[in-house]
Coordinates of C-alpha atoms and ligand atoms in Angstrom, one line a residue:
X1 CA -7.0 10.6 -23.5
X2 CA -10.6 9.9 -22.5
X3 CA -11.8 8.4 -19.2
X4 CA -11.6 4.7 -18.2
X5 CA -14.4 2.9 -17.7
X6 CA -14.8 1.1 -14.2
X7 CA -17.6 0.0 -13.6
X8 CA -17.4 -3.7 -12.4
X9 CA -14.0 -3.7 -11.7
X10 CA -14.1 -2.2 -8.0
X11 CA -13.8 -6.2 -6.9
X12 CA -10.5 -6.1 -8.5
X13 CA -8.7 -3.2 -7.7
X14 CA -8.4 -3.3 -3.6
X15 CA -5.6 -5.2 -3.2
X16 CA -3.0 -3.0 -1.6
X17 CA -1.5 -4.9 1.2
X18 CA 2.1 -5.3 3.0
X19 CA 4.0 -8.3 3.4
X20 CA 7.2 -10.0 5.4
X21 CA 9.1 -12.9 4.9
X22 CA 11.5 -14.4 7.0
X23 CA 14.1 -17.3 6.0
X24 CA 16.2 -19.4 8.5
X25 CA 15.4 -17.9 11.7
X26 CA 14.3 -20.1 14.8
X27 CA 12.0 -17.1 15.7
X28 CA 10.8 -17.0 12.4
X29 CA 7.1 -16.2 13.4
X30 CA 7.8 -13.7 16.6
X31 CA 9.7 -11.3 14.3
X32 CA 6.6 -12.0 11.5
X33 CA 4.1 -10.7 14.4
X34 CA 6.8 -7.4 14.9
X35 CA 7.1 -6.6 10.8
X36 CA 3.6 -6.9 10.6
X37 CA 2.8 -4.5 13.5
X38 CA 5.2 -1.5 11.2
X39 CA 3.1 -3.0 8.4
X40 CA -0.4 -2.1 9.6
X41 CA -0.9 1.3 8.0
X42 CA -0.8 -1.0 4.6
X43 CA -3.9 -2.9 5.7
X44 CA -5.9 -3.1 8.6
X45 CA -8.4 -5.5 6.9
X46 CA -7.1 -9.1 7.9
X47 CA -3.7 -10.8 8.8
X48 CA -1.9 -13.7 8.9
X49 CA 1.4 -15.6 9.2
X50 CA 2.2 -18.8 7.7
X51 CA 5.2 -20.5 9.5
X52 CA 7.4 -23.8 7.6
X53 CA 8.2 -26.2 10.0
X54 CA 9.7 -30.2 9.0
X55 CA 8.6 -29.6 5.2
X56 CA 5.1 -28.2 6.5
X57 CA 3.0 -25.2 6.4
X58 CA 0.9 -23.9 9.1
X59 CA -1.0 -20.7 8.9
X60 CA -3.2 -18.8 11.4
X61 CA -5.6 -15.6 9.9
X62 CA -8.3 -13.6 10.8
X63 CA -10.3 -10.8 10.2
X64 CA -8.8 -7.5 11.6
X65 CA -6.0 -5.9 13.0
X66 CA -2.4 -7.4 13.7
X67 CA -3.4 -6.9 17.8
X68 CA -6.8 -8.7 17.1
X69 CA -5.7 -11.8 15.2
X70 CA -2.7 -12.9 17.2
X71 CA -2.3 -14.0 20.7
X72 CA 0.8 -15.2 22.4
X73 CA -0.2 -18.6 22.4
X74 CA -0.3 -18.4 18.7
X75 CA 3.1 -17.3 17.9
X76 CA 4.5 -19.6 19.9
X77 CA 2.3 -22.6 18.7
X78 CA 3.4 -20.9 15.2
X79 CA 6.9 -22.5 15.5
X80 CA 9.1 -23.0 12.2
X81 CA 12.7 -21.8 10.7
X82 CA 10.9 -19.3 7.9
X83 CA 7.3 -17.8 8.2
X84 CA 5.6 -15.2 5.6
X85 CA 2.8 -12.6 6.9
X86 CA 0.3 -10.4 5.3
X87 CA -2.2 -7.4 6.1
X88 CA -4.7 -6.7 3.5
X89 CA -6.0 -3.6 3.2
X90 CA -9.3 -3.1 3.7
X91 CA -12.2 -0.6 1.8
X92 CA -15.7 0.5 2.2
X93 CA -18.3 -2.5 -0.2
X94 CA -15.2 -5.0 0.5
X95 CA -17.0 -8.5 0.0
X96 CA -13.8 -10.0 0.9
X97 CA -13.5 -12.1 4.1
X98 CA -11.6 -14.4 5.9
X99 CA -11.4 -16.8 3.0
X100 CA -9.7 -13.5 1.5
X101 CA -7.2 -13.0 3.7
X102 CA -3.6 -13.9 3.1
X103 CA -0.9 -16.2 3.1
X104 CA -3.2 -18.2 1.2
X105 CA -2.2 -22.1 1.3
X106 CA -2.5 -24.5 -1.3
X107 CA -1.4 -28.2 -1.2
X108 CA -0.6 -28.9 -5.1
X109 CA 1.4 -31.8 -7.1
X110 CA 5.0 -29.6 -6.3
X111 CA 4.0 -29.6 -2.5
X112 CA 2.7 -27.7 0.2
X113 CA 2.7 -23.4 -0.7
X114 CA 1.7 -20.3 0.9
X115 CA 1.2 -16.8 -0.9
X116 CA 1.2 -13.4 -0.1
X117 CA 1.1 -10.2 -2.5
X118 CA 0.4 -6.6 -2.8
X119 CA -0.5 -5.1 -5.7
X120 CA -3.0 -5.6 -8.7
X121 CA -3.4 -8.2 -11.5
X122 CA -5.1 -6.7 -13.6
X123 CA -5.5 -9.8 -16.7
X124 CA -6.6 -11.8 -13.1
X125 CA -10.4 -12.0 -14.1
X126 CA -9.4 -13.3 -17.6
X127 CA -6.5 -15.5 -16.4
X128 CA -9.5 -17.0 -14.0
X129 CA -12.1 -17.8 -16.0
X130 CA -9.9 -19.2 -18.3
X131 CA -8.6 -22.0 -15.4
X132 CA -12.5 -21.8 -14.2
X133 CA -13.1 -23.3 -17.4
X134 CA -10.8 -25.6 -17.9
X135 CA -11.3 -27.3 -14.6
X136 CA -9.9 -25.0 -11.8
X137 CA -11.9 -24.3 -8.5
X138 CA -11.1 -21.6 -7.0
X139 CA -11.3 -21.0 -3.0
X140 CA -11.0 -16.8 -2.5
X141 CA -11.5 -14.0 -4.5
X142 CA -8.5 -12.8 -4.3
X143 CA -6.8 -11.9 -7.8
X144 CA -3.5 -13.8 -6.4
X145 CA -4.8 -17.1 -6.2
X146 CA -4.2 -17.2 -10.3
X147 CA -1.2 -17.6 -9.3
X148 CA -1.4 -21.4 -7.5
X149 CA -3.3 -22.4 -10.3
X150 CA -0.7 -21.1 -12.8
X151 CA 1.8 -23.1 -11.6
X152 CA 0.0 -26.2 -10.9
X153 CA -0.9 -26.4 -14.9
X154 CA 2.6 -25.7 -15.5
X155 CA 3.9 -29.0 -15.5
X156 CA 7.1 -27.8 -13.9
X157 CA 7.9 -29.6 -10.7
X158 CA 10.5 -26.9 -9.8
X159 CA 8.5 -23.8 -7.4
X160 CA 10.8 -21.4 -8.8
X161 CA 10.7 -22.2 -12.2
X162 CA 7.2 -22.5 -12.0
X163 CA 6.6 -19.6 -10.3
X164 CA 8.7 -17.8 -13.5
X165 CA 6.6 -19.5 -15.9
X166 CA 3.9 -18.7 -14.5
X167 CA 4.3 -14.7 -13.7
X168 CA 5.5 -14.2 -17.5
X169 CA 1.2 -15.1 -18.4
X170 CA 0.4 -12.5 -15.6
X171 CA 0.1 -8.5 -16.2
X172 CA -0.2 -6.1 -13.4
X173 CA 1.7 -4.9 -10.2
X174 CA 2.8 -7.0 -7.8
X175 CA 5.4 -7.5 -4.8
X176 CA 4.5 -11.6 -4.2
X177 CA 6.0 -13.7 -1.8
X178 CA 5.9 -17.9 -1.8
X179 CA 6.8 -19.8 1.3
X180 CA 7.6 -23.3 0.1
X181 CA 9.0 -26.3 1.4
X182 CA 12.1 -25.0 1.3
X183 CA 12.1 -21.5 1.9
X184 CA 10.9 -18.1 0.3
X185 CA 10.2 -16.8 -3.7
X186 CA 9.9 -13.5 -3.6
X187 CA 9.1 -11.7 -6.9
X188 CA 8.4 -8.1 -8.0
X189 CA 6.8 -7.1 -11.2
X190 CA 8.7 -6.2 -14.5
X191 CA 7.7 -2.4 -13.8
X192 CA 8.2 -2.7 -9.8
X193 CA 5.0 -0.2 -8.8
X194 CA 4.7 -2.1 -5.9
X195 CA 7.7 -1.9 -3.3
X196 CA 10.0 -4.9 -1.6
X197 CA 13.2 -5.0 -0.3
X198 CA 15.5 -7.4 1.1
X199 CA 17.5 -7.6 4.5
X200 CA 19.4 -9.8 6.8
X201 CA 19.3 -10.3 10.3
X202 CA 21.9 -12.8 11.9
X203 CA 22.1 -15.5 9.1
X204 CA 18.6 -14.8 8.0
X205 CA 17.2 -12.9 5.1
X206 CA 14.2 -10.9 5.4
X207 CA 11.9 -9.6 2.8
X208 CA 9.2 -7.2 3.1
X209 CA 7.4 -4.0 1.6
X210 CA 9.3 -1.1 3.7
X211 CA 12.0 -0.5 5.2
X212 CA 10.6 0.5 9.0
X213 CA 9.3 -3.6 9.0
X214 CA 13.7 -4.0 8.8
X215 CA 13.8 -1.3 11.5
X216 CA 11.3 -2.8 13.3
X217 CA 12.7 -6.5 13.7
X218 CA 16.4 -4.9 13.9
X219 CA 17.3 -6.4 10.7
X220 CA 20.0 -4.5 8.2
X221 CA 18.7 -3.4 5.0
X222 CA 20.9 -5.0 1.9
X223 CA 18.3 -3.5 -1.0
X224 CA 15.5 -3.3 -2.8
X225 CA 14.3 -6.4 -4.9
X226 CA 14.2 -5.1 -9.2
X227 CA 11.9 -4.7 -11.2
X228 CA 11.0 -8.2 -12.9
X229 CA 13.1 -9.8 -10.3
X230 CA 12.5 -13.4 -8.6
X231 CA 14.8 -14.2 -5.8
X232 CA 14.8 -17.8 -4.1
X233 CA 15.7 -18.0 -0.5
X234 CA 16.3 -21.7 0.9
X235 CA 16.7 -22.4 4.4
X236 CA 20.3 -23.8 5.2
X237 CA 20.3 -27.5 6.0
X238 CA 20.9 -27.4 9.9
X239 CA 18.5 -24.0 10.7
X240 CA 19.3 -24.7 14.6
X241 CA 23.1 -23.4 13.7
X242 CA 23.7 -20.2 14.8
X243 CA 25.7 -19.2 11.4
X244 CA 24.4 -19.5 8.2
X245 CA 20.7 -20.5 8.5
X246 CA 19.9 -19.0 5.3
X247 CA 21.7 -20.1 2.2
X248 CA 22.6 -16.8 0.2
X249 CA 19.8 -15.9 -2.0
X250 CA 20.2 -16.6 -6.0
X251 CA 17.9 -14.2 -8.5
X252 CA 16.5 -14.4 -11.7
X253 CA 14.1 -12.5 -13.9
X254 CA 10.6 -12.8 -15.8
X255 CA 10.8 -13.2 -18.8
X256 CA 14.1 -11.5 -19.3
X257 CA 13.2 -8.4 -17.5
X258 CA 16.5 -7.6 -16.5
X259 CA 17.8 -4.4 -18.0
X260 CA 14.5 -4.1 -20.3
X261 CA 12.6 -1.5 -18.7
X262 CA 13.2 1.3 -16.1
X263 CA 10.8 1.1 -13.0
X264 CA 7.3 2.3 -11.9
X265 CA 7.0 2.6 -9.0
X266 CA 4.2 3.8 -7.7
X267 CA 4.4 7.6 -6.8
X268 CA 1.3 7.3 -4.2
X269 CA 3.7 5.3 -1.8
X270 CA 6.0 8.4 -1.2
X271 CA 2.4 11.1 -1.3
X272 CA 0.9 8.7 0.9
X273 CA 1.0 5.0 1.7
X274 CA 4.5 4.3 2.8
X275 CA 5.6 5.3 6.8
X276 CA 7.4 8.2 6.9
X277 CA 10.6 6.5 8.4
X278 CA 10.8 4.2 5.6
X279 CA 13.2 4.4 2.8
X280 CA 12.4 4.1 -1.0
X281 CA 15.0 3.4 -3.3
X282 CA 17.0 5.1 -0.6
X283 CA 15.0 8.3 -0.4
X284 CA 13.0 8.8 2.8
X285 CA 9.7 9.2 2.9
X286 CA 9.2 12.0 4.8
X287 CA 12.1 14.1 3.3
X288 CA 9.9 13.2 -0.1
X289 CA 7.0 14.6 1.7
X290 CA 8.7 17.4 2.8
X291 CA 9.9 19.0 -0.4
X292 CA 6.5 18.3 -1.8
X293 CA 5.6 21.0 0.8
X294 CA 8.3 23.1 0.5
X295 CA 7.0 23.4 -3.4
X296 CA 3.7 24.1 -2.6
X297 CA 5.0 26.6 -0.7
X298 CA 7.4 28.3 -3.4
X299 CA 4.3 29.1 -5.8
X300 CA 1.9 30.3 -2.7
X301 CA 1.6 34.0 -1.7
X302 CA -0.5 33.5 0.6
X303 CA -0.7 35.8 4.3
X304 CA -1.9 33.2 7.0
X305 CA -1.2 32.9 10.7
X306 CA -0.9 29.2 10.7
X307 CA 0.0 25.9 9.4
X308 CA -1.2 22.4 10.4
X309 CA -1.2 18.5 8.7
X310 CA -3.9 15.9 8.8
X311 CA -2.6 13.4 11.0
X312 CA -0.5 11.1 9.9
X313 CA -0.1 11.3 6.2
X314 CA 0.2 14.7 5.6
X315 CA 2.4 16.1 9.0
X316 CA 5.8 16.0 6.9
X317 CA 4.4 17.6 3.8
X318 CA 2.3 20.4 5.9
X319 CA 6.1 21.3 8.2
X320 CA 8.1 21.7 4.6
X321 CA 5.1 24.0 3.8
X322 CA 5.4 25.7 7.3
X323 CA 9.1 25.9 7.1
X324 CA 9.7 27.1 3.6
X325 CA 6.9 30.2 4.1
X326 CA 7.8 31.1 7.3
X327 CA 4.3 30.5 8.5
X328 CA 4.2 28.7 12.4
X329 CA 3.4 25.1 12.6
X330 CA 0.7 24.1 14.6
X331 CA -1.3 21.2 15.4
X332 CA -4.3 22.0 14.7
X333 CA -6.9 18.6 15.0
X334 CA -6.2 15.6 17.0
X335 CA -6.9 12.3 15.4
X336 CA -8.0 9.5 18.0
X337 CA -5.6 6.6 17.1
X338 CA -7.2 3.7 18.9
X339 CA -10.0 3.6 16.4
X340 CA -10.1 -0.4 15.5
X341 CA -12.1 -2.6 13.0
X342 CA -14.4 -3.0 16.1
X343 CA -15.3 0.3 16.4
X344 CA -19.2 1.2 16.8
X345 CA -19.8 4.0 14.7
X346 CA -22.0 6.8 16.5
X347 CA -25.5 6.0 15.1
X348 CA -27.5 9.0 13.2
X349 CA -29.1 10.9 15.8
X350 CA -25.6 11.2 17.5
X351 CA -23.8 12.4 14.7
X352 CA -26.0 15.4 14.3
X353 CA -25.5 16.2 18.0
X354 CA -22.1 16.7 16.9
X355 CA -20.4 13.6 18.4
X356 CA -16.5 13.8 16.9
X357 CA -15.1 10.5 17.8
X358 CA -12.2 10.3 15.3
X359 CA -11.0 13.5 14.9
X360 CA -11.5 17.0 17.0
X361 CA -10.4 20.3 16.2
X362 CA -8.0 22.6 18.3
X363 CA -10.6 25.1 19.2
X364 CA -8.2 27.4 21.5
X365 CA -5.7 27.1 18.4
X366 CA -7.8 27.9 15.4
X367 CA -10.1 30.1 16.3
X368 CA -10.2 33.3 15.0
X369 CA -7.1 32.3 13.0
X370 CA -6.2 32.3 8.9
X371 CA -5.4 28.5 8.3
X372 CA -3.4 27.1 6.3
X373 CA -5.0 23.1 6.3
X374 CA -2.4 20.9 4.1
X375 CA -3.7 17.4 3.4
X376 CA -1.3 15.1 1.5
X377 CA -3.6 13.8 -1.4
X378 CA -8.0 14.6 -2.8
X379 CA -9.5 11.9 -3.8
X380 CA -13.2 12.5 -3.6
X381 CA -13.2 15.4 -1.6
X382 CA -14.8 13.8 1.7
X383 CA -12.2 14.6 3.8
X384 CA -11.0 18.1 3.3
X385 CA -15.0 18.7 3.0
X386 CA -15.0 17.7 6.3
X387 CA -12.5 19.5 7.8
X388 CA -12.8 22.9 6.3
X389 CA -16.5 22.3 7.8
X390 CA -14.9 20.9 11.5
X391 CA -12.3 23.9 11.5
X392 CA -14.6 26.5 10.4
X393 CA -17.1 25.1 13.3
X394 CA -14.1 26.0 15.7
X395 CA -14.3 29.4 14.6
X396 CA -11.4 29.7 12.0
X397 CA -11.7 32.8 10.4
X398 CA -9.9 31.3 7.2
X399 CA -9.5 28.2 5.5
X400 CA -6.8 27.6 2.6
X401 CA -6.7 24.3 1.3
X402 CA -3.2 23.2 0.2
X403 CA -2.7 19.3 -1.4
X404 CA 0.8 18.2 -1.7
X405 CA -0.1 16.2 -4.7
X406 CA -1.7 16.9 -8.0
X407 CA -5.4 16.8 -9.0
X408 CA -6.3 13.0 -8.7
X409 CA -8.5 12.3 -12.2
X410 CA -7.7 8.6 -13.2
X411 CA -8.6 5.5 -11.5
X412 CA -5.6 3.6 -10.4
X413 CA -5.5 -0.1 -11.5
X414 CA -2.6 -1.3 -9.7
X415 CA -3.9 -1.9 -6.3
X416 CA -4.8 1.3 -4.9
X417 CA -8.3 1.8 -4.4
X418 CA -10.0 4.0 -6.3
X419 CA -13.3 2.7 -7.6
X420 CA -14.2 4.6 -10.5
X421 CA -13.4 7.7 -12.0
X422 CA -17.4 8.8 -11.4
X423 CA -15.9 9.4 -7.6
X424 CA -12.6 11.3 -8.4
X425 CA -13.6 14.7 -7.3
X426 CA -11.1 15.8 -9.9
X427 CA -12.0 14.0 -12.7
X428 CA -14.9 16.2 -14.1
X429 CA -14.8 19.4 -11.8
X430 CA -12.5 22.6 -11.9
X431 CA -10.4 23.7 -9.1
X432 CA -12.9 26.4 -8.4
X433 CA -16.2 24.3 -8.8
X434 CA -14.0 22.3 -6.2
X435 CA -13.1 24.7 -3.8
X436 CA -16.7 25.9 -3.5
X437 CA -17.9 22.2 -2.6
X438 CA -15.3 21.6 0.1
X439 CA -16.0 25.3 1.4
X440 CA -13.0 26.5 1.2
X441 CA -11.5 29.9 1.1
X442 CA -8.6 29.1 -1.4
X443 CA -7.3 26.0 -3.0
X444 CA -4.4 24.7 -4.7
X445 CA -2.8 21.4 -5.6
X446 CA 0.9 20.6 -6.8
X447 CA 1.4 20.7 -10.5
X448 CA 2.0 17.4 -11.8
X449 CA 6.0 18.4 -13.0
X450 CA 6.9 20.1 -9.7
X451 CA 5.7 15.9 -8.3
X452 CA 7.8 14.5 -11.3
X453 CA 10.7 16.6 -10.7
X454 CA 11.2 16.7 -7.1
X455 CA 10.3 12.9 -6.8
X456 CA 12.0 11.8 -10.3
X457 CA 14.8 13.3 -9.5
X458 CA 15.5 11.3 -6.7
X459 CA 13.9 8.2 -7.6
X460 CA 14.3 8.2 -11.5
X461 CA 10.6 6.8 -13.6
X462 CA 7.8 6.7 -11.2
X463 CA 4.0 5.5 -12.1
X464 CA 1.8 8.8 -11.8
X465 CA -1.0 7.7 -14.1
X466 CA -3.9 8.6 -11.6
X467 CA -2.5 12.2 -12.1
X468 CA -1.4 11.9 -15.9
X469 CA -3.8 9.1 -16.9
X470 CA 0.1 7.4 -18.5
X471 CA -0.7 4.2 -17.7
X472 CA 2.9 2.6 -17.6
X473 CA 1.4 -1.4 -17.8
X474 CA -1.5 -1.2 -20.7
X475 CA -4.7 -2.1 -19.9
X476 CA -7.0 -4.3 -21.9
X477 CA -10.1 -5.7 -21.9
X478 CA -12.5 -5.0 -18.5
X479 CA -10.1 -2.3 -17.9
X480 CA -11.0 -0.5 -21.3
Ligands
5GP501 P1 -10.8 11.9 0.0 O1 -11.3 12.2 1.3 O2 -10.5 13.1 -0.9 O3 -11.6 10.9 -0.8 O4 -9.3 11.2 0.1 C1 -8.2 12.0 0.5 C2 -7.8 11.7 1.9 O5 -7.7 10.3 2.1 C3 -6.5 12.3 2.3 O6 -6.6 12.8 3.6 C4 -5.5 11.1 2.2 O7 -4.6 11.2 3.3 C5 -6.4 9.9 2.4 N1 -6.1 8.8 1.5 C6 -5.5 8.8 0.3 N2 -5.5 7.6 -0.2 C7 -6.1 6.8 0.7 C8 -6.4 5.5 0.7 O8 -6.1 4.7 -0.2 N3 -7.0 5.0 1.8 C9 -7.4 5.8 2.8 N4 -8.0 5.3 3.9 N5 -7.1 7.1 2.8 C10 -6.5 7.6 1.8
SF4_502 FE1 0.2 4.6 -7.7 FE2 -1.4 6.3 -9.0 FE3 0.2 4.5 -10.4 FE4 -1.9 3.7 -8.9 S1 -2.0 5.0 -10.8 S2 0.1 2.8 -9.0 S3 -1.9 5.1 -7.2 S4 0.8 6.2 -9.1
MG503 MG1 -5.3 11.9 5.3

């Protein structure tokens, strides 16, 4: 099977974002601001909402989170019948800035466009310098703006056809949404790694990449956008009605996607990106999580006096353990929650005096105790390094290292971050080389079919290549 080669590539592969979309709603930008605030754990790097109002686009971004960007004053001066937001995720070496934040908007021959997407294309850089050289300039560095340019050489004046022409020359994972002058495009990738779903609130549709962004805006959830899907969206000729202001949406599919494939989605957003009161395909997060604890727990033997979670990721997965081997629960660090992009990091000589800003250990709770610390996911080891260090510190006699996922050895290339396989702890060491580095006194992760079973079972073909190295869309080129 062999390792991928990365190097280069890291610019490509950090897309991993959430979006919302509104159509026909006279608060189309309030309830934008509200769906991205259940949206933030998808990206804390930038934001941004693009409103449509008389035929034009207006969009305010900036560097950040959701509470940063957005004052009062803008939502309200962000007036329009449908609006589509963004939050970009954001990673350690990120050279993007604001000009990479999202909705990006593009005046081009078809009229006035805004575009938001999550996800990875991975032919992007060849796709690029193709246009590059024949003419295009480009304004981010953002793999989506391919897209714009796509369609503007398309010689289709219709968005949505465009738009279908255009995603049948592009390869990777991707939930996208389009505002146009006449509503939204939403589209989702023939193997649908990335989630989106559709819902309806009044006479408006909604589209967005979980469920709790429907919760959140009190919207009803009708279902989850296919594979290869492109739905269209208009706004219904008199928005200020209080019926109707959306016309019904009407789909079609890339390329004939429909039927072709099964899906992909990505197995990481039930381990660990989605929130756990979203739903997937109708399974629920943390009920997903859950059982991958309660399996962990079935193949463990192990004689501890306590169980506790990483906040937030791992809490459901680290109670199914608890539960299933009859081993209390108990919180045993406190993460600080309020830690923002502006942040000031505790300089050198304050680190070593122990300063522990972020995270603190339940001293009184662990101490003297055998702990069971189960963390959702081990990607280079930093963080369960770090704790076993932090809770042994505290005086925890014990520390067994449970992940609710399986060894993480292959790069992911459709838009979770993951540099290079060179930093996948997993990737070149055994479980015992690794449980000696992250000091701790036992370790186990899930096996990869216990994952494909419990989650499969519920939620039929999932992508798990950064476990299997089964990379469902084939990589070529830079990506060999
Ligand atoms: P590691 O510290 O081993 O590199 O990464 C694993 C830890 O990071 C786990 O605690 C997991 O919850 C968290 N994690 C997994 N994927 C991501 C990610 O894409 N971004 C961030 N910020 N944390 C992640
Ligand atoms: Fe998700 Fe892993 Fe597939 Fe990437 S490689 S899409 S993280 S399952
Ligand atoms: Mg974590």
């Amino acid at each position: 099977m062999g390792f991928v080669k990365t190097r280069d590539i890291s610019r490509e592969i950090r897309e991993r974002c959430g979006v919302f979309a509104v159509v026909g709603h006279p608060k189309a930008s309030e309830l934008c601001y509200y769906g991205l605030y259940a949206l933030q754990h998808r990206g804390q790097e930038s934001a941004g909402i693009a409103v449509l109002n008389g035929g034009r686009i207006q969009t305010k971004k900036g560097m950040g989170l959701v509470a940063d960007v957005f004052t009062k004053d803008d939502i309200v001066r962000l007036r329009g019948g449908s609006a589509l937001a963004h939050v970009r995720y954001s990673n350690v070496g990120d050279e993007g800035g604001i000009e990479d934040a999202q909705p990006i908007s593009v005046k081009m021959w078809q009229g006035q466009m805004a575009f938001a997407h999550n996800g990875n294309l991975i032919n992007a850089p060849r796709l690029r310098a193709r246009l590059e050289q024949d003419g295009s300039i480009f304004q981010t560095t953002s793999d989506c703006e391919v897209i714009p340019h796509l369609m503007a050489k398309s010689g289709l004046n219709d968005p949505v056809k465009a738009l279908i022409k255009s995603l049948s020359d592009v390869r990777g994972a991707y939930s996208l949404c389009v505002l146009t002058s006449k509503g939204v495009i939403a589209a989702k990738d023939p193997h649908g790694v990335r989630p989106l779903c559709l819902g309806k609130l009044d006479g408006a549709y909604i589209i967005c990449s979980e469920t709790c962004a429907l919760d959140a805006v009190g919207a009803e959830f009708i279902r989850e956008i296919d594979p290869g899907e492109v739905v269209f969206i208009e706004e219904a000729e008199h928005p200020g009605s209080d019926v109707g202001r959306a016309k019904p949406p009407v789909s079609c599919y890339i390329d004939g996607a429909r039927g072709k494939r099964g899906m992909d989605l990505c197995v990481f957003e039930f381990i660990y990106f989605a929130r756990p009161d979203s739903d997937l395909y109708g399974i629920n997060v943390h009920a997903a999580r859950k059982a991958l604890g309660r399996r962990l727990a079935q193949k463990d033997s192990l004689s501890a006096d306590l169980v506790m979670g990483i906040p937030d990721s791992s809490l459901s997965a680290a109670t199914g353990y608890a539960e299933e081997a009859g081993i209390p629960y108990e919180m045993g660090i406190v993460k600080n929650r309020y830690i923002g992009r502006t942040f000031i990091a505790p300089t050198q000589p304050l680190r070593e005096l122990g300063v522990k800003i972020k995270i603190n250990p339940l001293r009184k709770v662990v101490s003297g105790k055998r702990v069971v610390m189960v963390d959702d996911s081990m990607v280079r080891g930093t963080t369960s390094k770090y704790l076993v260090g932090l809770l042994k510190a505290a005086g925890a006699k014990e520390v067994h290292v449970r992940i609710s996922s399986p060894p993480y050895r292959f790069p992911c290339f459709y838009g979770i971050d993951t540099s290079s396989s060179g930093e996948l702890i997993a990737a070149e060491k055994t479980q015992e080389q690794i449980r000696e580095l992250i000091g701790a006194d036992s370790l186990a992760f899930l096996d990869v079919e216990d994952l494909e079973e419990i989650l499969g079972r519920r939620a039929g073909n999932l992508c798990t290549a950064c476990f299997t190295g089964k990379y469902p869309i084939p990589l070529e080129g830079e990506y060999r």
